Amino acid sequence: MRDPEATLRQHALPVTAQRLAVLRAVSRHPHATADDLTASVCGELGTISRQSVYNVLNVLTDKGIIRRIQPADSAALYEDRIGDNHHHLVCRSCGKTEDVCCAVGEAPCLTAHSHHGFKIDEAEVIYWGTCPTCQKKKRS
Amino acid sequence: MRDPEATLRQHALPVTAQRLAVLRAVSRHPHATADDLTASVCGELGTISRQSVYNVLNVLTDKGIIRRIQPADSAALYEDRIGDNHHHLVCRSCGKTEDVCCAVGEAPCLTAHSHHGFKIDEAEVIYWGTCPTCQKKKRS
DNA sequence: TCCGAGATTTGGACTTTGTCAAAAAGAATG
DNA sequence: CATTCTTTTTGACAAAGTCCAAATCTCGGA
């Protein structure tokens, strides 16, 4: 995120300390939960209400400034990196999440064969597996 | 589901009225939530505890008898149809969920290019869009 | 610079979805 | 049929979010 303040103004959002701090926290911690971000923001501002974190995250997500991903059995995660149609790799045992580039090139995973008349706007892909660390733990 | 009772016995699970009823309910209502299924089972048995529904669904899911899908902003959904690696199409506005065949053939969507050392065991794909009914509603 | 309208932040109650634990009830083997 | 082990039930609890009203803040105009 180049300039959080400019980003907010571009989207006609009033600039507040909470918004700047949340935006920076998302930048610093990709794939963090609302709780993680709250902790991070508190380190910066001293305090922020839980509700404000949710407000800000919702507004930023609606505006397309950040992206929300919601893997099964996990709270929502937020990330900075948008517009490149990347996907995610999630560890079943520890929840660790990594980015992966779109597996099939540009954005062709957007095409479902039989679409039942739906107008599809996104193909969300989550690869489930075991991360290197947890693989080692299991063997030992 | 050919024979719910036989299915349970095959997996060494004691046969109970609750399990049979839940299994039948999942068969009858693909993509139903635990709540939906509770209602459906109550219609059949007269009553069932909320916890039992969760117990049964968890056990059946663990054994691979049914499959659980957890789209964002929705309670978990359960389905009968397993082992064919199909994916799902979810309406953003009403939540309606449809099956779609694997977009890329057999099960090759299992391959992520850079896998960061993860051992991948499943690629979950959710197509997000608007169902025919909601498309009409929006236009009017 | 100061004001005021409108948006944001806060705190607290509430909802939803699901799990935990202990006691009562039920299934299946011999 | 009796015993043992598993399920079911009940009720409390937890996590993640949302709703609402009051207090506060931002920003454009005077």
XYZ file of C-alpha atoms (C1' of nucleotides) in Angstrom:
340
model
C 0.000 0.000 0.000
C 1.820 3.105 -1.240
C -0.018 5.844 0.647
C -2.890 4.865 2.918
C -4.120 8.425 3.291
C -4.248 9.016 -0.455
C -5.993 5.707 -0.905
C -8.743 6.723 1.492
C -9.206 10.106 -0.193
C -9.365 8.494 -3.614
C -12.333 6.531 -2.390
C -14.006 9.568 -0.803
C -13.561 8.158 2.669
C -12.917 10.567 5.544
C -9.419 10.028 6.872
C -9.295 8.870 10.465
C -6.526 7.580 12.650
C -8.347 4.250 12.983
C -8.622 3.762 9.253
C -5.002 4.605 8.625
C -3.851 2.284 11.358
C -6.011 -0.626 10.210
C -4.881 -0.139 6.641
C -1.262 -0.174 7.676
C -1.826 -3.211 9.867
C -3.335 -5.122 6.959
C -0.319 -4.177 4.871
C 2.097 -5.330 7.508
C 0.298 -8.594 8.262
C -1.151 -10.320 5.232
C -3.747 -12.991 6.080
C -4.416 -11.624 9.549
C -7.732 -11.968 11.359
C -9.754 -9.057 12.725
C -8.397 -9.967 16.139
C -4.795 -10.000 14.969
C -5.335 -6.624 13.378
C -6.945 -5.223 16.500
C -3.871 -6.202 18.474
C -1.582 -4.679 15.894
C -3.539 -1.430 15.768
C -3.559 -1.194 19.548
C 0.195 -1.298 19.427
C 0.096 1.740 17.197
C -2.805 3.791 18.538
C -2.921 2.540 22.081
C -6.544 1.524 21.668
C -9.325 0.890 19.196
C -12.762 -0.594 19.661
C -13.533 -3.990 18.288
C -16.465 -2.535 16.427
C -14.300 0.054 14.690
C -11.995 -2.606 13.398
C -14.974 -4.372 11.901
C -16.385 -1.122 10.529
C -13.136 -0.218 8.857
C -12.515 -3.682 7.473
C -16.026 -3.808 6.067
C -15.766 -0.422 4.453
C -12.364 -1.144 2.953
C -13.548 -4.497 1.679
C -16.670 -2.971 0.133
C -14.585 -0.377 -1.656
C -12.248 -3.049 -2.950
C -9.270 -1.569 -1.130
C -8.587 -4.808 0.686
C -9.774 -8.338 0.180
C -11.407 -10.684 2.619
C -10.895 -14.441 2.473
C -12.828 -16.851 4.621
C -11.380 -20.333 4.751
C -13.404 -22.984 6.535
C -12.849 -23.227 10.306
C -11.130 -19.873 10.491
C -12.107 -16.307 11.129
C -12.001 -14.033 8.088
C -8.533 -13.046 6.883
C -7.650 -9.776 5.216
C -5.052 -8.867 2.673
C -3.631 -5.987 0.813
C -2.830 -7.656 -2.423
C -5.765 -7.255 -4.739
C -6.621 -7.284 -8.391
C -4.230 -10.031 -9.380
C -6.581 -12.965 -8.981
C -4.270 -14.985 -6.822
C -5.406 -17.891 -4.724
C -4.551 -19.401 -1.372
C -2.884 -22.382 0.127
C -4.016 -23.235 3.652
C -2.466 -25.690 6.085
C -5.087 -27.981 7.561
C -3.304 -28.385 10.841
C -1.932 -24.949 11.700
C -3.928 -22.673 9.402
C -0.881 -21.071 7.854
C -1.910 -19.320 4.652
C 0.189 -18.582 1.587
C -0.518 -16.869 -1.688
C -0.311 -18.789 -4.913
C -0.614 -17.408 -8.393
C -3.662 -18.321 -10.374
C -3.057 -21.922 -11.397
C -4.351 -21.682 -14.899
C -2.921 -18.413 -16.156
C -4.791 -15.170 -16.440
C -8.190 -15.656 -14.887
C -9.629 -18.575 -16.755
C -10.494 -20.472 -13.667
C -13.420 -18.112 -13.904
C -15.116 -20.425 -16.362
C -17.331 -23.143 -15.012
C -18.610 -25.572 -17.574
C -22.239 -25.748 -16.630
C -23.093 -22.502 -14.920
C -26.828 -23.064 -14.381
C -27.620 -19.581 -15.668
C -25.542 -17.958 -12.940
C -23.590 -14.830 -13.800
C -20.190 -15.741 -12.349
C -17.957 -12.928 -11.138
C -15.250 -14.753 -9.227
C -13.668 -18.145 -8.899
C -12.279 -18.652 -5.445
C -9.721 -21.399 -5.093
C -8.356 -22.712 -1.843
C -5.708 -25.401 -1.859
C -5.812 -27.461 1.308
C -2.795 -29.346 2.521
C -0.063 -29.576 5.092
C 2.679 -27.003 5.437
C 6.331 -28.049 5.670
C 6.509 -27.444 9.408
C 3.457 -29.557 10.171
C 4.690 -32.318 7.853
C 7.821 -32.583 9.977
C 5.848 -32.576 13.221
C 3.647 -35.416 12.040
C 6.581 -37.616 11.106
C 8.373 -37.122 14.379
C -27.535 -42.896 -0.856
C -28.670 -46.447 -1.636
C -29.110 -47.868 1.841
C -28.371 -45.659 4.833
C -28.380 -48.549 7.280
C -25.899 -50.593 5.255
C -23.722 -47.527 4.870
C -23.521 -47.096 8.611
C -22.701 -50.750 9.197
C -20.005 -50.651 6.547
C -18.309 -47.971 8.539
C -18.727 -49.820 11.825
C -21.104 -47.202 13.151
C -23.932 -48.296 15.429
C -27.248 -47.758 13.694
C -29.509 -45.277 15.423
C -32.732 -43.619 14.418
C -31.018 -40.222 14.560
C -28.245 -41.258 12.218
C -30.600 -42.798 9.711
C -32.811 -39.740 9.742
C -29.943 -37.285 9.353
C -28.480 -39.333 6.550
C -31.786 -39.406 4.749
C -32.262 -35.678 5.308
C -28.879 -34.926 3.756
C -29.850 -37.072 0.799
C -33.146 -35.307 0.371
C -31.750 -31.794 0.784
C -28.361 -31.293 -0.792
C -26.554 -28.158 0.427
C -28.629 -27.860 3.579
C -27.357 -26.350 6.822
C -27.350 -28.139 10.175
C -30.439 -26.117 11.043
C -32.260 -27.073 7.879
C -31.437 -30.692 8.556
C -32.608 -30.455 12.153
C -35.958 -29.199 10.915
C -36.173 -31.944 8.340
C -35.302 -34.658 10.843
C -37.830 -33.306 13.317
C -40.453 -33.780 10.657
C -39.454 -37.428 10.502
C -38.656 -38.340 14.106
C -40.705 -35.736 15.916
C -37.607 -34.467 17.717
C -33.850 -34.528 17.805
C -31.368 -32.553 19.857
C -29.272 -29.925 18.222
C -26.161 -31.590 19.556
C -27.069 -34.927 18.038
C -27.374 -33.366 14.628
C -23.882 -31.957 15.020
C -22.576 -35.258 16.389
C -23.978 -37.206 13.491
C -22.851 -34.725 10.862
C -19.344 -34.694 12.294
C -19.093 -38.435 12.424
C -20.426 -38.870 8.906
C -18.087 -36.198 7.610
C -15.092 -37.757 9.344
C -15.882 -41.125 7.838
C -16.215 -39.566 4.399
C -19.856 -40.579 4.098
C -20.967 -37.023 3.520
C -19.110 -33.878 2.614
C -19.122 -30.536 4.330
C -18.713 -27.276 2.426
C -18.310 -23.934 4.118
C -18.818 -20.975 1.824
C -18.077 -17.545 3.242
C -20.943 -15.901 5.137
C -22.885 -19.094 5.466
C -23.240 -21.912 7.922
C -21.706 -25.208 6.841
C -23.604 -27.084 4.137
C -23.730 -30.857 3.769
C -24.083 -33.084 0.786
C -24.439 -36.629 -0.219
C -22.529 -36.548 -3.423
C -18.925 -37.412 -2.727
C -15.875 -38.755 -4.437
C -16.430 -37.038 -7.758
C -14.468 -33.886 -7.063
C -17.213 -31.530 -8.067
C -17.260 -27.875 -7.129
C -19.875 -25.296 -6.203
C -21.566 -22.255 -7.573
C -22.940 -19.895 -4.942
C -25.277 -16.942 -5.410
C -23.937 -13.880 -3.634
C -27.351 -12.470 -2.920
C -29.508 -15.443 -1.939
C -26.938 -18.091 -1.150
C -28.396 -20.640 -3.539
C -25.822 -23.339 -4.172
C -25.436 -25.573 -7.221
C -23.020 -28.316 -8.118
C -20.674 -27.932 -11.036
C -18.370 -30.515 -12.467
C -14.684 -30.025 -12.024
C -13.779 -27.304 -14.484
C -10.536 -28.765 -15.689
C -11.306 -32.432 -16.117
C -10.400 -35.184 -13.721
C -8.875 -33.586 -10.663
C -6.045 -31.534 -12.032
C -7.114 -28.389 -10.353
C -5.217 -30.049 -7.564
C -1.999 -28.659 -8.952
C -0.873 -25.280 -7.723
C 2.161 -23.928 -9.479
C 4.184 -22.744 -6.531
C 3.161 -24.832 -3.580
C 5.614 -23.476 -1.007
C 6.492 -26.986 0.102
C 2.913 -27.733 1.108
C 1.589 -31.229 0.519
C -1.709 -30.400 -1.167
C -4.587 -32.839 -0.770
C -7.544 -30.898 -2.087
C -8.369 -27.969 -4.285
C -11.615 -26.366 -3.261
C -13.250 -24.178 -5.859
C -16.202 -21.906 -5.274
C -17.655 -19.906 -8.115
C -19.348 -16.751 -6.881
C -22.026 -15.053 -8.890
C -25.691 -14.213 -9.187
C -28.354 -16.816 -9.763
C -30.974 -16.359 -12.490
C -33.695 -15.408 -10.009
C -31.610 -12.721 -8.332
C -30.495 -11.366 -11.709
C -34.126 -10.750 -12.564
C -34.861 -9.163 -9.208
C -32.001 -6.733 -9.583
C -33.106 -5.550 -13.009
C -36.693 -4.931 -11.998
C -10.374 30.070 11.652
C -14.709 28.434 13.121
C -19.343 25.961 12.407
C -22.360 22.582 11.429
C -23.947 18.581 8.840
C -22.946 14.152 8.175
C -19.959 10.298 8.901
C -17.243 7.572 12.294
C -16.169 5.605 16.708
C -17.510 3.511 20.962
C -19.615 0.435 24.325
C -22.753 -2.887 25.316
C -26.217 -6.075 24.278
C -27.343 -9.557 21.150
C -27.217 -13.376 17.405
C -25.480 -17.277 15.093
C -22.978 -21.352 14.693
C -20.812 -24.572 16.956
C -18.300 -27.131 20.927
C -17.679 -29.138 25.817
C -19.011 -32.054 29.561
C -21.767 -35.105 32.367
C -25.713 -37.889 32.940
C -29.242 -40.821 30.874
C -30.436 -43.915 27.294
C -29.576 -47.054 23.573
C -27.088 -50.619 20.401
C -24.597 -54.796 19.806
C -21.720 -58.717 21.301
C -21.481 -62.879 23.658
C -30.568 -61.098 28.211
C -26.904 -58.769 30.572
C -22.778 -56.030 30.001
C -20.057 -52.779 27.822
C -19.299 -49.234 24.949
C -21.333 -45.719 22.146
C -25.001 -42.185 21.407
C -28.151 -38.942 22.773
C -29.646 -35.282 25.511
C -29.420 -31.099 28.194
C -27.459 -26.950 29.405
C -23.555 -24.066 29.723
C -20.090 -21.983 27.115
C -17.092 -19.775 23.223
C -15.857 -17.377 18.988
C -16.905 -14.221 15.411
C -19.776 -10.788 14.041
C -23.722 -7.506 13.931
C -27.124 -3.944 15.778
C -28.102 0.232 18.016
C -27.784 4.699 20.247
C -24.784 8.135 22.119
C -20.546 10.613 21.809
C -16.973 12.218 18.848
C -14.642 13.528 14.834
C -13.859 15.092 9.809
C -14.272 18.239 6.248
C -16.230 21.792 3.337
C -18.138 26.363 3.475
C -18.705 30.994 5.582
